[in-house]
Amino acid sequence: MKNEITCVFNLAVNDGQFPAFKELVSRVVEATSKEPGTLSYVYSVSEDQHTAHIVERYRQEDVVSHVDHTFAPFAETFLSLVTITGLTVYGEPDDEIRKRSVWCRVYETF
């Protein structure tokens, strides 16, 4: 898993926003699946549709491109539909990756 970054997002879906969230995530998944550096991108939703987890795994050198180019067009709408309650990053993120995830916990892999 050297040179890989895994991000685990914990999300609270805003009241009444699950249908819009589900539709948006399907578009994000489609766009992300076209990135050559994406190793996996999956999400799950609680039965009550109030919480979700997104698990993303990338080659380390492709994380910044994902955030800055692929996800950027969706970011504003995404953040209007959910509240990020946690983000854990596994791997060895460099300074550029850390700048994009300032509110997360980082667990370095050995």
JSON list of C-alpha atoms in Angstrom, two decimals:
[
{"chain": "A", "resi": 1, "resn": "MET", "atom": "CA", "xyz": [0.00, 0.00, 0.00]},
{"chain": "A", "resi": 2, "resn": "LYS", "atom": "CA", "xyz": [3.03, 2.24, -0.28]},
{"chain": "A", "resi": 3, "resn": "ASN", "atom": "CA", "xyz": [2.34, 5.20, -2.56]},
{"chain": "A", "resi": 4, "resn": "GLU", "atom": "CA", "xyz": [-1.41, 4.84, -2.02]},
{"chain": "A", "resi": 5, "resn": "ILE", "atom": "CA", "xyz": [-3.78, 7.13, -0.17]},
{"chain": "A", "resi": 6, "resn": "THR", "atom": "CA", "xyz": [-7.07, 5.98, 1.30]},
{"chain": "A", "resi": 7, "resn": "CYS", "atom": "CA", "xyz": [-9.62, 8.54, 2.46]},
{"chain": "A", "resi": 8, "resn": "VAL", "atom": "CA", "xyz": [-12.61, 7.60, 4.61]},
{"chain": "A", "resi": 9, "resn": "PHE", "atom": "CA", "xyz": [-15.29, 10.28, 4.80]},
{"chain": "A", "resi": 10, "resn": "ASN", "atom": "CA", "xyz": [-18.04, 10.24, 7.43]},
{"chain": "A", "resi": 11, "resn": "LEU", "atom": "CA", "xyz": [-21.00, 12.30, 6.33]},
{"chain": "A", "resi": 12, "resn": "ALA", "atom": "CA", "xyz": [-24.29, 13.46, 7.78]},
{"chain": "A", "resi": 13, "resn": "VAL", "atom": "CA", "xyz": [-26.85, 13.85, 5.00]},
{"chain": "A", "resi": 14, "resn": "ASN", "atom": "CA", "xyz": [-28.79, 17.07, 5.51]},
{"chain": "A", "resi": 15, "resn": "ASP", "atom": "CA", "xyz": [-32.52, 16.67, 6.19]},
{"chain": "A", "resi": 16, "resn": "GLY", "atom": "CA", "xyz": [-34.50, 15.95, 3.05]},
{"chain": "A", "resi": 17, "resn": "GLN", "atom": "CA", "xyz": [-31.39, 15.93, 0.85]},
{"chain": "A", "resi": 18, "resn": "PHE", "atom": "CA", "xyz": [-30.87, 12.20, 0.35]},
{"chain": "A", "resi": 19, "resn": "PRO", "atom": "CA", "xyz": [-32.38, 12.01, -3.16]},
{"chain": "A", "resi": 20, "resn": "ALA", "atom": "CA", "xyz": [-30.20, 14.89, -4.36]},
{"chain": "A", "resi": 21, "resn": "PHE", "atom": "CA", "xyz": [-27.15, 13.41, -2.58]},
{"chain": "A", "resi": 22, "resn": "LYS", "atom": "CA", "xyz": [-27.69, 10.01, -4.18]},
{"chain": "A", "resi": 23, "resn": "GLU", "atom": "CA", "xyz": [-27.98, 11.55, -7.65]},
{"chain": "A", "resi": 24, "resn": "LEU", "atom": "CA", "xyz": [-24.89, 13.72, -7.16]},
{"chain": "A", "resi": 25, "resn": "VAL", "atom": "CA", "xyz": [-22.79, 10.85, -5.80]},
{"chain": "A", "resi": 26, "resn": "SER", "atom": "CA", "xyz": [-23.66, 8.76, -8.85]},
{"chain": "A", "resi": 27, "resn": "ARG", "atom": "CA", "xyz": [-22.23, 11.54, -11.03]},
{"chain": "A", "resi": 28, "resn": "VAL", "atom": "CA", "xyz": [-19.12, 11.82, -8.85]},
{"chain": "A", "resi": 29, "resn": "VAL", "atom": "CA", "xyz": [-18.61, 8.04, -8.98]},
{"chain": "A", "resi": 30, "resn": "GLU", "atom": "CA", "xyz": [-18.92, 8.08, -12.76]},
{"chain": "A", "resi": 31, "resn": "ALA", "atom": "CA", "xyz": [-16.39, 10.92, -13.14]},
{"chain": "A", "resi": 32, "resn": "THR", "atom": "CA", "xyz": [-14.00, 9.36, -10.63]},
{"chain": "A", "resi": 33, "resn": "SER", "atom": "CA", "xyz": [-14.12, 5.96, -12.31]},
{"chain": "A", "resi": 34, "resn": "LYS", "atom": "CA", "xyz": [-12.53, 7.56, -15.40]},
{"chain": "A", "resi": 35, "resn": "GLU", "atom": "CA", "xyz": [-9.46, 8.71, -13.48]},
{"chain": "A", "resi": 36, "resn": "PRO", "atom": "CA", "xyz": [-6.45, 6.47, -14.13]},
{"chain": "A", "resi": 37, "resn": "GLY", "atom": "CA", "xyz": [-5.17, 6.92, -10.56]},
{"chain": "A", "resi": 38, "resn": "THR", "atom": "CA", "xyz": [-8.38, 5.81, -8.84]},
{"chain": "A", "resi": 39, "resn": "LEU", "atom": "CA", "xyz": [-7.96, 2.39, -7.27]},
{"chain": "A", "resi": 40, "resn": "SER", "atom": "CA", "xyz": [-11.42, 2.25, -5.67]},
{"chain": "A", "resi": 41, "resn": "TYR", "atom": "CA", "xyz": [-14.27, 4.59, -4.84]},
{"chain": "A", "resi": 42, "resn": "VAL", "atom": "CA", "xyz": [-17.26, 3.26, -2.92]},
{"chain": "A", "resi": 43, "resn": "TYR", "atom": "CA", "xyz": [-19.92, 4.67, -0.68]},
{"chain": "A", "resi": 44, "resn": "SER", "atom": "CA", "xyz": [-22.50, 3.29, 1.69]},
{"chain": "A", "resi": 45, "resn": "VAL", "atom": "CA", "xyz": [-25.57, 4.82, 3.32]},
{"chain": "A", "resi": 46, "resn": "SER", "atom": "CA", "xyz": [-27.28, 3.99, 6.57]},
{"chain": "A", "resi": 47, "resn": "GLU", "atom": "CA", "xyz": [-30.75, 2.45, 6.45]},
{"chain": "A", "resi": 48, "resn": "ASP", "atom": "CA", "xyz": [-32.32, 5.70, 7.66]},
{"chain": "A", "resi": 49, "resn": "GLN", "atom": "CA", "xyz": [-30.44, 7.61, 4.90]},
{"chain": "A", "resi": 50, "resn": "HIS", "atom": "CA", "xyz": [-29.03, 10.13, 7.40]},
{"chain": "A", "resi": 51, "resn": "THR", "atom": "CA", "xyz": [-25.37, 9.06, 7.37]},
{"chain": "A", "resi": 52, "resn": "ALA", "atom": "CA", "xyz": [-23.01, 7.95, 4.64]},
{"chain": "A", "resi": 53, "resn": "HIS", "atom": "CA", "xyz": [-19.42, 6.81, 4.30]},
{"chain": "A", "resi": 54, "resn": "ILE", "atom": "CA", "xyz": [-17.26, 7.27, 1.25]},
{"chain": "A", "resi": 55, "resn": "VAL", "atom": "CA", "xyz": [-14.05, 5.26, 0.94]},
{"chain": "A", "resi": 56, "resn": "GLU", "atom": "CA", "xyz": [-11.65, 6.44, -1.75]},
{"chain": "A", "resi": 57, "resn": "ARG", "atom": "CA", "xyz": [-8.30, 4.91, -2.65]},
{"chain": "A", "resi": 58, "resn": "TYR", "atom": "CA", "xyz": [-5.84, 6.51, -5.07]},
{"chain": "A", "resi": 59, "resn": "ARG", "atom": "CA", "xyz": [-2.28, 6.33, -6.20]},
{"chain": "A", "resi": 60, "resn": "GLN", "atom": "CA", "xyz": [-0.63, 9.01, -4.09]},
{"chain": "A", "resi": 61, "resn": "GLU", "atom": "CA", "xyz": [0.38, 11.12, -7.08]},
{"chain": "A", "resi": 62, "resn": "ASP", "atom": "CA", "xyz": [-3.24, 11.33, -8.29]},
{"chain": "A", "resi": 63, "resn": "VAL", "atom": "CA", "xyz": [-5.03, 12.61, -5.16]},
{"chain": "A", "resi": 64, "resn": "VAL", "atom": "CA", "xyz": [-4.47, 16.31, -5.87]},
{"chain": "A", "resi": 65, "resn": "SER", "atom": "CA", "xyz": [-5.74, 15.94, -9.44]},
{"chain": "A", "resi": 66, "resn": "HIS", "atom": "CA", "xyz": [-8.89, 14.23, -8.16]},
{"chain": "A", "resi": 67, "resn": "VAL", "atom": "CA", "xyz": [-9.62, 17.02, -5.67]},
{"chain": "A", "resi": 68, "resn": "ASP", "atom": "CA", "xyz": [-8.69, 19.93, -7.93]},
{"chain": "A", "resi": 69, "resn": "HIS", "atom": "CA", "xyz": [-10.13, 18.73, -11.22]},
{"chain": "A", "resi": 70, "resn": "THR", "atom": "CA", "xyz": [-12.56, 15.82, -10.94]},
{"chain": "A", "resi": 71, "resn": "PHE", "atom": "CA", "xyz": [-14.29, 16.66, -7.65]},
{"chain": "A", "resi": 72, "resn": "ALA", "atom": "CA", "xyz": [-14.08, 20.47, -7.84]},
{"chain": "A", "resi": 73, "resn": "PRO", "atom": "CA", "xyz": [-17.12, 20.93, -10.14]},
{"chain": "A", "resi": 74, "resn": "PHE", "atom": "CA", "xyz": [-19.25, 18.97, -7.62]},
{"chain": "A", "resi": 75, "resn": "ALA", "atom": "CA", "xyz": [-17.82, 20.38, -4.38]},
{"chain": "A", "resi": 76, "resn": "GLU", "atom": "CA", "xyz": [-20.20, 23.28, -3.72]},
{"chain": "A", "resi": 77, "resn": "THR", "atom": "CA", "xyz": [-23.33, 21.21, -4.31]},
{"chain": "A", "resi": 78, "resn": "PHE", "atom": "CA", "xyz": [-21.89, 18.28, -2.37]},
{"chain": "A", "resi": 79, "resn": "LEU", "atom": "CA", "xyz": [-21.20, 20.47, 0.66]},
{"chain": "A", "resi": 80, "resn": "SER", "atom": "CA", "xyz": [-24.74, 21.90, 0.49]},
{"chain": "A", "resi": 81, "resn": "LEU", "atom": "CA", "xyz": [-26.18, 18.38, 0.81]},
{"chain": "A", "resi": 82, "resn": "VAL", "atom": "CA", "xyz": [-24.01, 16.93, 3.58]},
{"chain": "A", "resi": 83, "resn": "THR", "atom": "CA", "xyz": [-21.95, 17.83, 6.59]},
{"chain": "A", "resi": 84, "resn": "ILE", "atom": "CA", "xyz": [-18.53, 16.19, 6.78]},
{"chain": "A", "resi": 85, "resn": "THR", "atom": "CA", "xyz": [-18.38, 14.80, 10.31]},
{"chain": "A", "resi": 86, "resn": "GLY", "atom": "CA", "xyz": [-15.00, 13.14, 9.88]},
{"chain": "A", "resi": 87, "resn": "LEU", "atom": "CA", "xyz": [-12.24, 12.37, 7.45]},
{"chain": "A", "resi": 88, "resn": "THR", "atom": "CA", "xyz": [-9.46, 9.89, 8.05]},
{"chain": "A", "resi": 89, "resn": "VAL", "atom": "CA", "xyz": [-6.57, 9.62, 5.61]},
{"chain": "A", "resi": 90, "resn": "TYR", "atom": "CA", "xyz": [-4.37, 6.53, 5.50]},
{"chain": "A", "resi": 91, "resn": "GLY", "atom": "CA", "xyz": [-1.01, 6.53, 3.77]},
{"chain": "A", "resi": 92, "resn": "GLU", "atom": "CA", "xyz": [1.78, 9.05, 3.53]},
{"chain": "A", "resi": 93, "resn": "PRO", "atom": "CA", "xyz": [0.16, 12.26, 2.30]},
{"chain": "A", "resi": 94, "resn": "ASP", "atom": "CA", "xyz": [2.53, 14.96, 1.12]},
{"chain": "A", "resi": 95, "resn": "ASP", "atom": "CA", "xyz": [2.08, 18.66, 1.84]},
{"chain": "A", "resi": 96, "resn": "GLU", "atom": "CA", "xyz": [-0.14, 19.23, -1.21]},
{"chain": "A", "resi": 97, "resn": "ILE", "atom": "CA", "xyz": [-2.53, 16.48, -0.11]},
{"chain": "A", "resi": 98, "resn": "ARG", "atom": "CA", "xyz": [-2.53, 17.77, 3.47]},
{"chain": "A", "resi": 99, "resn": "LYS", "atom": "CA", "xyz": [-3.49, 21.27, 2.26]},
{"chain": "A", "resi": 100, "resn": "ARG", "atom": "CA", "xyz": [-6.65, 19.81, 0.76]},
{"chain": "A", "resi": 101, "resn": "SER", "atom": "CA", "xyz": [-7.66, 17.89, 3.88]},
{"chain": "A", "resi": 102, "resn": "VAL", "atom": "CA", "xyz": [-6.78, 20.24, 6.72]},
{"chain": "A", "resi": 103, "resn": "TRP", "atom": "CA", "xyz": [-9.60, 18.99, 8.96]},
{"chain": "A", "resi": 104, "resn": "CYS", "atom": "CA", "xyz": [-8.72, 15.31, 8.88]},
{"chain": "A", "resi": 105, "resn": "ARG", "atom": "CA", "xyz": [-6.84, 12.79, 10.96]},
{"chain": "A", "resi": 106, "resn": "VAL", "atom": "CA", "xyz": [-3.91, 11.21, 9.16]},
{"chain": "A", "resi": 107, "resn": "TYR", "atom": "CA", "xyz": [-2.78, 7.65, 9.84]},
{"chain": "A", "resi": 108, "resn": "GLU", "atom": "CA", "xyz": [0.49, 6.84, 8.19]},
{"chain": "A", "resi": 109, "resn": "THR", "atom": "CA", "xyz": [0.96, 3.33, 6.88]},
{"chain": "A", "resi": 110, "resn": "PHE", "atom": "CA", "xyz": [4.18, 1.44, 7.47]}
]
